PDB file of C-alpha atoms in Angstrom:
ATOM      1  CA  MET A   1       0.000   0.000   0.000  1.00 41.00           C
ATOM      2  CA  ALA A   2       2.831   2.375   0.933  1.00 40.00           C
ATOM      3  CA  GLY A   3       4.514   1.573  -2.381  1.00 40.00           C
ATOM      4  CA  ASP A   4       1.302   2.325  -4.250  1.00 40.00           C
ATOM      5  CA  LEU A   5       0.978   5.667  -2.470  1.00 34.00           C
ATOM      6  CA  GLY A   6       4.550   6.524  -3.387  1.00 39.00           C
ATOM      7  CA  LEU A   7       3.887   5.653  -7.023  1.00 31.00           C
ATOM      8  CA  ILE A   8       0.680   7.744  -7.053  1.00 32.00           C
ATOM      9  CA  SER A   9       2.539  10.695  -5.495  1.00 38.00           C
ATOM     10  CA  SER A  10       5.311  10.450  -8.088  1.00 37.00           C
ATOM     11  CA  MET A  11       2.787  10.321 -10.924  1.00 32.00           C
ATOM     12  CA  LYS A  12       0.971  13.387  -9.525  1.00 36.00           C
ATOM     13  CA  ASN A  13       4.236  15.322  -9.371  1.00 39.00           C
ATOM     14  CA  LEU A  14       5.122  14.292 -12.918  1.00 33.00           C
ATOM     15  CA  LEU A  15       1.682  15.223 -14.239  1.00 32.00           C
ATOM     16  CA  THR A  16       1.721  18.566 -12.403  1.00 35.00           C
ATOM     17  CA  GLY A  17       5.120  19.376 -13.836  1.00 35.00           C
ATOM     18  CA  PHE A  18       3.925  18.509 -17.343  1.00 29.00           C
ATOM     19  CA  ILE A  19       0.841  20.707 -17.005  1.00 30.00           C
ATOM     20  CA  ILE A  20       2.895  23.656 -15.768  1.00 29.00           C
ATOM     21  CA  PHE A  21       5.446  23.179 -18.570  1.00 30.00           C
ATOM     22  CA  SER A  22       2.690  22.952 -21.166  1.00 32.00           C
ATOM     23  CA  CYS A  23       1.065  26.204 -20.040  1.00 37.00           C
ATOM     24  CA  VAL A  24       4.330  28.145 -19.803  1.00 34.00           C
ATOM     25  CA  SER A  25       5.798  26.904 -23.063  1.00 39.00           C
ATOM     26  CA  GLY A  26       2.655  27.619 -25.068  1.00 42.00           C
ATOM     27  CA  ILE A  27       2.559  24.048 -26.326  1.00 41.00           C
ATOM     28  CA  SER A  28      -1.172  24.246 -27.079  1.00 58.00           C
ATOM     29  CA  GLU A  29      -1.103  27.457 -29.164  1.00 89.00           C
ATOM     30  CA  THR A  30      -1.056  27.189 -32.926  1.00 96.00           C
ATOM     31  CA  VAL A  31      -0.853  29.531 -35.896  1.00 97.00           C
ATOM     32  CA  LYS A  32      -3.818  29.435 -38.256  1.00 97.00           C
ATOM     33  CA  THR A  33      -4.322  31.100 -41.646  1.00 97.00           C
ATOM     34  CA  LEU A  34      -7.673  32.868 -41.900  1.00 97.00           C
ATOM     35  CA  PRO A  35      -9.737  32.433 -45.095  1.00 96.00           C
ATOM     36  CA  VAL A  36      -9.765  36.172 -45.840  1.00 95.00           C
ATOM     37  CA  LYS A  37      -9.894  37.139 -49.517  1.00 90.00           C
ATOM     38  CA  GLY A  38      -9.590  40.449 -51.334  1.00 89.00           C
ATOM     39  CA  LEU A  39      -6.627  41.922 -49.460  1.00 94.00           C
ATOM     40  CA  ASN A  40      -3.962  43.936 -51.269  1.00 93.00           C
ATOM     41  CA  GLY A  41      -1.008  45.002 -49.162  1.00 93.00           C
ATOM     42  CA  PRO A  42      -2.441  44.665 -45.636  1.00 95.00           C
ATOM     43  CA  ASN A  43      -0.763  47.196 -43.367  1.00 94.00           C
ATOM     44  CA  GLY A  44      -1.953  48.580 -40.037  1.00 95.00           C
ATOM     45  CA  PHE A  45      -4.493  46.862 -37.781  1.00 95.00           C
ATOM     46  CA  ALA A  46      -7.011  48.236 -35.335  1.00 97.00           C
ATOM     47  CA  ILE A  47      -9.389  46.183 -33.219  1.00 96.00           C
ATOM     48  CA  SER A  48     -12.580  47.722 -31.888  1.00 93.00           C
ATOM     49  CA  GLU A  49     -13.772  47.254 -28.307  1.00 89.00           C
ATOM     50  CA  HIS A  50     -16.185  44.655 -29.681  1.00 88.00           C
ATOM     51  CA  GLY A  51     -13.347  42.631 -31.202  1.00 90.00           C
ATOM     52  CA  GLN A  52     -13.851  43.574 -34.864  1.00 93.00           C
ATOM     53  CA  LEU A  53     -10.639  43.686 -36.883  1.00 96.00           C
ATOM     54  CA  PHE A  54      -9.984  46.606 -39.255  1.00 97.00           C
ATOM     55  CA  ILE A  55      -7.137  46.561 -41.778  1.00 97.00           C
ATOM     56  CA  ALA A  56      -5.432  49.318 -43.763  1.00 97.00           C
ATOM     57  CA  ASN A  57      -5.408  47.669 -47.184  1.00 94.00           C
ATOM     58  CA  GLU A  58      -2.704  50.001 -48.465  1.00 92.00           C
ATOM     59  CA  SER A  59      -2.146  48.812 -52.054  1.00 92.00           C
ATOM     60  CA  GLY A  60      -5.907  48.451 -52.468  1.00 92.00           C
ATOM     61  CA  LYS A  61      -6.395  52.027 -51.164  1.00 95.00           C
ATOM     62  CA  GLN A  62      -9.059  50.869 -48.735  1.00 96.00           C
ATOM     63  CA  VAL A  63      -9.740  50.295 -45.076  1.00 97.00           C
ATOM     64  CA  VAL A  64     -11.656  47.058 -44.625  1.00 97.00           C
ATOM     65  CA  LYS A  65     -13.459  45.381 -41.752  1.00 96.00           C
ATOM     66  CA  ILE A  66     -13.070  41.632 -41.260  1.00 95.00           C
ATOM     67  CA  LYS A  67     -16.252  39.821 -40.279  1.00 90.00           C
ATOM     68  CA  ASN A  68     -16.223  36.346 -38.734  1.00 89.00           C
ATOM     69  CA  ASP A  69     -12.509  35.995 -39.486  1.00 91.00           C
ATOM     70  CA  SER A  70     -13.312  35.519 -43.172  1.00 92.00           C
ATOM     71  CA  THR A  71     -15.221  38.141 -45.164  1.00 90.00           C
ATOM     72  CA  THR A  72     -14.223  41.747 -45.844  1.00 93.00           C
ATOM     73  CA  GLU A  73     -16.314  44.889 -45.926  1.00 95.00           C
ATOM     74  CA  VAL A  74     -14.900  48.155 -47.291  1.00 96.00           C
ATOM     75  CA  VAL A  75     -15.503  50.970 -44.791  1.00 96.00           C
ATOM     76  CA  LEU A  76     -13.299  53.684 -46.298  1.00 96.00           C
ATOM     77  CA  THR A  77     -11.512  54.491 -49.560  1.00 96.00           C
ATOM     78  CA  SER A  78      -8.277  56.435 -49.110  1.00 94.00           C
ATOM     79  CA  ASP A  79      -5.086  57.056 -51.086  1.00 94.00           C
ATOM     80  CA  SER A  80      -2.489  55.225 -48.970  1.00 95.00           C
ATOM     81  CA  PRO A  81      -3.870  53.990 -45.625  1.00 97.00           C
ATOM     82  CA  ASP A  82      -1.126  52.820 -43.301  1.00 97.00           C
ATOM     83  CA  GLY A  83      -1.705  53.132 -39.542  1.00 97.00           C
ATOM     84  CA  LEU A  84      -5.061  52.672 -37.818  1.00 98.00           C
ATOM     85  CA  THR A  85      -6.264  53.325 -34.285  1.00 98.00           C
ATOM     86  CA  PHE A  86      -9.457  53.866 -32.313  1.00 97.00           C
ATOM     87  CA  ASP A  87     -10.108  56.540 -29.705  1.00 95.00           C
ATOM     88  CA  ASP A  88     -12.138  55.939 -26.545  1.00 92.00           C
ATOM     89  CA  ALA A  89     -15.326  57.077 -28.283  1.00 93.00           C
ATOM     90  CA  GLY A  90     -14.985  54.416 -30.968  1.00 95.00           C
ATOM     91  CA  ASN A  91     -13.894  56.741 -33.779  1.00 96.00           C
ATOM     92  CA  LEU A  92     -11.421  55.250 -36.260  1.00 97.00           C
ATOM     93  CA  TYR A  93      -8.315  57.195 -37.335  1.00 98.00           C
ATOM     94  CA  VAL A  94      -6.316  56.503 -40.497  1.00 98.00           C
ATOM     95  CA  SER A  95      -2.848  57.771 -41.418  1.00 98.00           C
ATOM     96  CA  ASN A  96      -2.177  58.106 -45.152  1.00 97.00           C
ATOM     97  CA  PHE A  97       1.479  57.515 -45.914  1.00 97.00           C
ATOM     98  CA  TYR A  98       1.910  59.348 -49.221  1.00 96.00           C
ATOM     99  CA  SER A  99      -0.543  62.225 -48.898  1.00 96.00           C
ATOM    100  CA  GLY A 100       0.538  62.959 -45.314  1.00 97.00           C
ATOM    101  CA  ILE A 101      -2.978  63.349 -43.936  1.00 98.00           C
ATOM    102  CA  ILE A 102      -4.817  61.761 -41.015  1.00 98.00           C
ATOM    103  CA  LEU A 103      -8.523  61.056 -41.293  1.00 98.00           C
ATOM    104  CA  LYS A 104     -11.092  60.611 -38.546  1.00 97.00           C
ATOM    105  CA  MET A 105     -14.006  58.322 -39.325  1.00 97.00           C
ATOM    106  CA  SER A 106     -17.033  58.572 -37.055  1.00 95.00           C
ATOM    107  CA  ALA A 107     -20.567  57.281 -37.433  1.00 92.00           C
ATOM    108  CA  GLU A 108     -21.589  60.667 -38.876  1.00 94.00           C
ATOM    109  CA  SER A 109     -18.697  61.826 -41.041  1.00 96.00           C
ATOM    110  CA  ILE A 110     -15.138  61.491 -42.322  1.00 97.00           C
ATOM    111  CA  ASP A 111     -12.930  64.456 -41.409  1.00 97.00           C
ATOM    112  CA  THR A 112      -9.302  65.455 -41.964  1.00 97.00           C
ATOM    113  CA  ILE A 113      -7.643  66.222 -38.638  1.00 96.00           C
ATOM    114  CA  ALA A 114      -4.028  66.746 -39.795  1.00 97.00           C
ATOM    115  CA  THR A 115      -2.214  67.530 -43.038  1.00 96.00           C
ATOM    116  CA  ALA A 116       1.333  68.084 -44.320  1.00 95.00           C
ATOM    117  CA  LEU A 117       2.823  65.264 -42.259  1.00 97.00           C
ATOM    118  CA  ASN A 118       5.895  63.595 -43.760  1.00 96.00           C
ATOM    119  CA  LYS A 119       4.980  60.001 -44.556  1.00 97.00           C
ATOM    120  CA  PRO A 120       3.053  59.205 -41.357  1.00 98.00           C
ATOM    121  CA  SER A 121       3.348  55.495 -40.644  1.00 97.00           C
ATOM    122  CA  ASP A 122       1.622  54.387 -37.476  1.00 98.00           C
ATOM    123  CA  ILE A 123      -0.688  56.271 -35.108  1.00 98.00           C
ATOM    124  CA  LYS A 124      -1.671  55.582 -31.503  1.00 98.00           C
ATOM    125  CA  TYR A 125      -3.702  57.342 -28.800  1.00 96.00           C
ATOM    126  CA  ASP A 126      -2.504  57.806 -25.245  1.00 95.00           C
ATOM    127  CA  THR A 127      -4.817  57.821 -22.218  1.00 93.00           C
ATOM    128  CA  LYS A 128      -5.095  61.628 -22.297  1.00 94.00           C
ATOM    129  CA  GLY A 129      -6.576  61.772 -25.789  1.00 95.00           C
ATOM    130  CA  ASN A 130      -3.395  62.813 -27.615  1.00 97.00           C
ATOM    131  CA  LEU A 131      -2.663  61.180 -30.962  1.00 98.00           C
ATOM    132  CA  PHE A 132       0.958  60.181 -31.644  1.00 98.00           C
ATOM    133  CA  VAL A 133       2.355  59.809 -35.164  1.00 98.00           C
ATOM    134  CA  SER A 134       5.573  58.273 -36.469  1.00 98.00           C
ATOM    135  CA  GLU A 135       7.036  60.155 -39.436  1.00 98.00           C
ATOM    136  CA  TYR A 136       8.934  57.577 -41.438  1.00 97.00           C
ATOM    137  CA  GLU A 137      11.440  59.656 -43.401  1.00 94.00           C
ATOM    138  CA  THR A 138      12.079  62.508 -40.963  1.00 97.00           C
ATOM    139  CA  GLY A 139      12.739  60.211 -38.000  1.00 97.00           C
ATOM    140  CA  ARG A 140      10.349  62.204 -35.843  1.00 98.00           C
ATOM    141  CA  ILE A 141       7.496  61.385 -33.491  1.00 98.00           C
ATOM    142  CA  LYS A 142       4.759  63.996 -33.353  1.00 98.00           C
ATOM    143  CA  LYS A 143       1.856  64.568 -31.007  1.00 97.00           C
ATOM    144  CA  ILE A 144      -1.540  65.958 -31.974  1.00 97.00           C
ATOM    145  CA  ASN A 145      -3.304  67.211 -28.858  1.00 96.00           C
ATOM    146  CA  THR A 146      -7.023  67.453 -28.240  1.00 93.00           C
ATOM    147  CA  HIS A 147      -7.065  70.952 -29.781  1.00 95.00           C
ATOM    148  CA  GLY A 148      -5.426  69.757 -33.012  1.00 95.00           C
ATOM    149  CA  GLU A 149      -2.063  71.360 -32.223  1.00 96.00           C
ATOM    150  CA  ILE A 150       0.950  69.417 -33.514  1.00 97.00           C
ATOM    151  CA  THR A 151       4.232  69.290 -31.593  1.00 96.00           C
ATOM    152  CA  GLU A 152       7.389  67.228 -31.974  1.00 97.00           C
ATOM    153  CA  ILE A 153       8.289  64.979 -29.038  1.00 96.00           C
ATOM    154  CA  ALA A 154      11.274  63.066 -30.445  1.00 96.00           C
ATOM    155  CA  SER A 155      13.641  63.227 -33.396  1.00 96.00           C
ATOM    156  CA  GLY A 156      16.699  61.454 -34.766  1.00 96.00           C
ATOM    157  CA  LEU A 157      15.026  58.042 -34.841  1.00 97.00           C
ATOM    158  CA  LYS A 158      15.868  55.710 -37.705  1.00 96.00           C
ATOM    159  CA  PHE A 159      12.841  55.186 -39.937  1.00 97.00           C
ATOM    160  CA  PRO A 160      10.282  54.952 -37.102  1.00 98.00           C
ATOM    161  CA  PHE A 161       7.316  52.759 -37.920  1.00 97.00           C
ATOM    162  CA  GLY A 162       5.098  50.815 -35.498  1.00 98.00           C
ATOM    163  CA  LEU A 163       3.936  52.390 -32.227  1.00 98.00           C
ATOM    164  CA  ALA A 164       2.594  51.014 -28.939  1.00 98.00           C
ATOM    165  CA  PHE A 165       1.909  52.400 -25.462  1.00 98.00           C
ATOM    166  CA  ASP A 166       2.483  50.440 -22.257  1.00 97.00           C
ATOM    167  CA  ASN A 167       0.439  50.627 -19.054  1.00 95.00           C
ATOM    168  CA  LYS A 168       2.618  53.432 -17.654  1.00 94.00           C
ATOM    169  CA  GLY A 169       2.298  55.673 -20.707  1.00 95.00           C
ATOM    170  CA  SER A 170       5.713  55.019 -22.236  1.00 97.00           C
ATOM    171  CA  LEU A 171       5.699  54.937 -26.022  1.00 98.00           C
ATOM    172  CA  TYR A 172       7.522  52.220 -27.968  1.00 98.00           C
ATOM    173  CA  VAL A 173       8.676  52.790 -31.544  1.00 98.00           C
ATOM    174  CA  ALA A 174       9.925  50.130 -33.983  1.00 98.00           C
ATOM    175  CA  SER A 175      12.716  51.039 -36.395  1.00 97.00           C
ATOM    176  CA  ASN A 176      12.047  49.842 -39.930  1.00 95.00           C
ATOM    177  CA  SER A 177      15.773  49.816 -40.733  1.00 94.00           C
ATOM    178  CA  THR A 178      17.904  48.945 -37.699  1.00 95.00           C
ATOM    179  CA  GLY A 179      15.732  46.538 -35.721  1.00 96.00           C
ATOM    180  CA  GLU A 180      15.833  48.824 -32.698  1.00 98.00           C
ATOM    181  CA  ILE A 181      12.805  49.357 -30.480  1.00 98.00           C
ATOM    182  CA  TYR A 182      12.905  52.786 -28.858  1.00 98.00           C
ATOM    183  CA  GLN A 183      11.219  53.686 -25.589  1.00 98.00           C
ATOM    184  CA  ILE A 184      10.086  57.288 -25.087  1.00 98.00           C
ATOM    185  CA  ASP A 185       8.947  58.283 -21.604  1.00 93.00           C
ATOM    186  CA  SER A 186       6.602  61.117 -20.637  1.00 87.00           C
ATOM    187  CA  THR A 187       9.497  63.625 -20.531  1.00 88.00           C
ATOM    188  CA  GLY A 188      10.547  62.824 -24.104  1.00 90.00           C
ATOM    189  CA  SER A 189      13.661  60.902 -23.080  1.00 95.00           C
ATOM    190  CA  VAL A 190      14.563  58.240 -25.666  1.00 97.00           C
ATOM    191  CA  ILE A 191      16.431  54.987 -25.054  1.00 97.00           C
ATOM    192  CA  VAL A 192      16.950  51.820 -27.086  1.00 98.00           C
ATOM    193  CA  PHE A 193      14.725  49.373 -25.223  1.00 98.00           C
ATOM    194  CA  ALA A 194      15.437  46.251 -27.308  1.00 98.00           C
ATOM    195  CA  GLN A 195      17.317  45.202 -30.421  1.00 97.00           C
ATOM    196  CA  ILE A 196      16.257  42.592 -32.966  1.00 97.00           C
ATOM    197  CA  SER A 197      18.370  41.569 -35.943  1.00 94.00           C
ATOM    198  CA  GLY A 198      16.102  42.419 -38.851  1.00 94.00           C
ATOM    199  CA  THR A 199      13.628  44.926 -40.211  1.00 95.00           C
ATOM    200  CA  LEU A 200      10.758  45.607 -37.817  1.00 97.00           C
ATOM    201  CA  SER A 201       7.263  46.673 -38.794  1.00 97.00           C
ATOM    202  CA  TYR A 202       4.500  47.013 -36.186  1.00 98.00           C
ATOM    203  CA  LEU A 203       4.162  46.593 -32.427  1.00 98.00           C
ATOM    204  CA  ALA A 204       1.404  45.558 -30.040  1.00 98.00           C
ATOM    205  CA  PHE A 205       1.404  45.843 -26.249  1.00 98.00           C
ATOM    206  CA  SER A 206      -0.475  43.473 -23.970  1.00 96.00           C
ATOM    207  CA  LYS A 207      -2.018  45.252 -20.991  1.00 94.00           C
ATOM    208  CA  LYS A 208      -2.695  41.873 -19.408  1.00 94.00           C
ATOM    209  CA  THR A 209       0.807  40.377 -19.512  1.00 95.00           C
ATOM    210  CA  GLU A 210       2.705  43.682 -19.871  1.00 96.00           C
ATOM    211  CA  THR A 211       4.670  42.315 -22.793  1.00 97.00           C
ATOM    212  CA  LEU A 212       5.425  43.796 -26.182  1.00 98.00           C
ATOM    213  CA  TYR A 213       4.941  41.943 -29.463  1.00 98.00           C
ATOM    214  CA  ALA A 214       6.900  42.819 -32.615  1.00 98.00           C
ATOM    215  CA  THR A 215       6.874  41.583 -36.195  1.00 98.00           C
ATOM    216  CA  CYS A 216      10.220  41.077 -37.903  1.00 98.00           C
ATOM    217  CA  PHE A 217       9.550  41.562 -41.617  1.00 96.00           C
ATOM    218  CA  THR A 218      12.867  40.199 -42.899  1.00 96.00           C
ATOM    219  CA  CYS A 219      13.430  37.352 -40.430  1.00 96.00           C
ATOM    220  CA  HIS A 220       9.836  36.067 -40.760  1.00 97.00           C
ATOM    221  CA  ASN A 221       9.326  35.735 -37.012  1.00 98.00           C
ATOM    222  CA  ILE A 222       7.086  37.151 -34.299  1.00 98.00           C
ATOM    223  CA  TYR A 223       8.907  38.322 -31.170  1.00 98.00           C
ATOM    224  CA  VAL A 224       7.784  38.887 -27.605  1.00 98.00           C
ATOM    225  CA  ILE A 225       9.701  41.312 -25.367  1.00 98.00           C
ATOM    226  CA  ASP A 226       9.363  41.471 -21.591  1.00 97.00           C
ATOM    227  CA  LYS A 227       9.446  44.539 -19.301  1.00 95.00           C
ATOM    228  CA  GLN A 228      13.247  44.405 -19.071  1.00 96.00           C
ATOM    229  CA  GLY A 229      13.702  44.401 -22.847  1.00 97.00           C
ATOM    230  CA  ASN A 230      14.550  40.703 -23.080  1.00 97.00           C
ATOM    231  CA  LYS A 231      13.365  39.243 -26.380  1.00 97.00           C
ATOM    232  CA  LYS A 232      12.562  35.775 -27.667  1.00 97.00           C
ATOM    233  CA  VAL A 233      10.857  34.293 -30.699  1.00 98.00           C
ATOM    234  CA  LEU A 234       7.192  33.670 -29.999  1.00 97.00           C
ATOM    235  CA  ALA A 235       6.256  32.184 -33.366  1.00 98.00           C
ATOM    236  CA  GLY A 236       8.004  31.302 -36.601  1.00 98.00           C
ATOM    237  CA  ASN A 237      11.021  29.179 -37.471  1.00 97.00           C
ATOM    238  CA  GLY A 238      12.858  31.891 -39.407  1.00 96.00           C
ATOM    239  CA  VAL A 239      12.049  30.417 -42.807  1.00 97.00           C
ATOM    240  CA  ALA A 240       9.664  32.233 -45.132  1.00 97.00           C
ATOM    241  CA  GLY A 241       6.597  30.121 -45.828  1.00 97.00           C
ATOM    242  CA  ASP A 242       2.925  29.503 -45.194  1.00 97.00           C
ATOM    243  CA  LYS A 243       2.970  26.576 -42.775  1.00 97.00           C
ATOM    244  CA  ASP A 244       0.368  26.609 -40.003  1.00 98.00           C
ATOM    245  CA  GLY A 245       0.737  24.665 -36.768  1.00 97.00           C
ATOM    246  CA  PRO A 246       2.581  24.906 -33.422  1.00 97.00           C
ATOM    247  CA  LEU A 247       4.176  28.279 -32.771  1.00 97.00           C
ATOM    248  CA  LYS A 248       7.827  27.340 -33.297  1.00 95.00           C
ATOM    249  CA  GLU A 249       7.063  25.185 -36.350  1.00 97.00           C
ATOM    250  CA  ALA A 250       4.871  27.705 -38.156  1.00 98.00           C
ATOM    251  CA  GLN A 251       6.229  29.794 -41.019  1.00 98.00           C
ATOM    252  CA  PHE A 252       5.511  33.413 -41.928  1.00 98.00           C
ATOM    253  CA  LYS A 253       6.245  35.434 -45.048  1.00 97.00           C
ATOM    254  CA  ASP A 254       6.958  39.145 -44.431  1.00 96.00           C
ATOM    255  CA  PRO A 255       4.906  39.507 -41.210  1.00 98.00           C
ATOM    256  CA  ASN A 256       3.749  43.087 -40.936  1.00 97.00           C
ATOM    257  CA  SER A 257       1.000  44.375 -38.671  1.00 97.00           C
ATOM    258  CA  ILE A 258       0.079  42.832 -35.346  1.00 98.00           C
ATOM    259  CA  ALA A 259      -2.764  43.333 -32.871  1.00 97.00           C
ATOM    260  CA  ILE A 260      -4.265  41.741 -29.755  1.00 96.00           C
ATOM    261  CA  SER A 261      -8.029  41.177 -29.593  1.00 94.00           C
ATOM    262  CA  PRO A 262     -10.121  41.442 -26.407  1.00 92.00           C
ATOM    263  CA  ASP A 263     -10.240  37.627 -26.164  1.00 91.00           C
ATOM    264  CA  GLY A 264      -6.428  37.425 -26.075  1.00 93.00           C
ATOM    265  CA  SER A 265      -5.931  36.304 -29.677  1.00 95.00           C
ATOM    266  CA  LEU A 266      -3.047  37.642 -31.737  1.00 97.00           C
ATOM    267  CA  TYR A 267      -3.576  38.705 -35.367  1.00 97.00           C
ATOM    268  CA  ILE A 268      -0.691  39.113 -37.846  1.00 98.00           C
ATOM    269  CA  SER A 269      -0.782  40.386 -41.424  1.00 97.00           C
ATOM    270  CA  GLU A 270       1.631  39.283 -44.150  1.00 97.00           C
ATOM    271  CA  PHE A 271       2.091  42.177 -46.543  1.00 95.00           C
ATOM    272  CA  SER A 272       3.479  40.627 -49.718  1.00 94.00           C
ATOM    273  CA  VAL A 273       1.230  37.551 -49.783  1.00 96.00           C
ATOM    274  CA  ASN A 274      -1.986  39.224 -48.548  1.00 96.00           C
ATOM    275  CA  ARG A 275      -2.590  36.841 -45.666  1.00 97.00           C
ATOM    276  CA  ILE A 276      -3.926  37.140 -42.143  1.00 97.00           C
ATOM    277  CA  ARG A 277      -2.711  34.705 -39.488  1.00 98.00           C
ATOM    278  CA  LYS A 278      -4.195  34.161 -36.046  1.00 97.00           C
ATOM    279  CA  ILE A 279      -2.946  32.692 -32.782  1.00 97.00           C
ATOM    280  CA  ALA A 280      -6.220  32.083 -30.938  1.00 94.00           C
ATOM    281  CA  ASN A 281      -6.550  32.755 -27.200  1.00 88.00           C
ATOM    282  CA  LEU A 282      -2.828  33.259 -26.755  1.00 91.00           C
ATOM    283  CA  GLU A 283      -3.240  35.116 -23.456  1.00 85.00           C
ATOM    284  CA  ASN A 284      -6.065  33.050 -21.943  1.00 76.00           C
TER     285      ASN A 284
END
């Protein structure tokens, strides 16, 4: 009897260890290609509070809404939509890369809120209602306050692209040339927070896990970065392809935009092959 109890105890310990390892290592998560058609150069993402995914279909000169992870609905026609974001009232904002304008789309109208920006890439709102813009060629980050006034908060960055705010209000900026991720605090101080070998596109911050996600366009991987700036590959095996499956076995081709849905799923666009990939319930 004592031997049986010892064996049962050992099996419980082994099973517990396996369960913990499985949860931590993400062994159950998989990458899945969504059956979305009609995309043409999918760039920036925005996800509404209700979990609806919007995509800046740059080459198609449209902003589209994805319904049921499959069908598209055109919600806006624009010359070169790039970055997307929502404000707290549910209004959608669109940066246009080549014309240098930012549009606001509400239920009632479509309005221009900024002009003469120099190739605005991504846009993100902070908790105070200020809109931040990365200017790709000038290396600047600009802020548009609630009165529409534009000020510069950082300069000298190398081809700034994707933006993301953390829970403390620090802004993260991905370099599209050096693989650096900059951190800009509330005083405007800039540091290199993390470095990835490759060309970075967009960023997404998880308020739940306080981690940063980044797409590496040229190394075909998705990275996760912790609060100390430590990075590791979340998904992808570094080979360009279209393979679905477990995170480290899956393949991506030019991963571009990235966003986290309210249910903890991660969405990734692939620019050159017009695909959308999903890692369902990653944070649940």
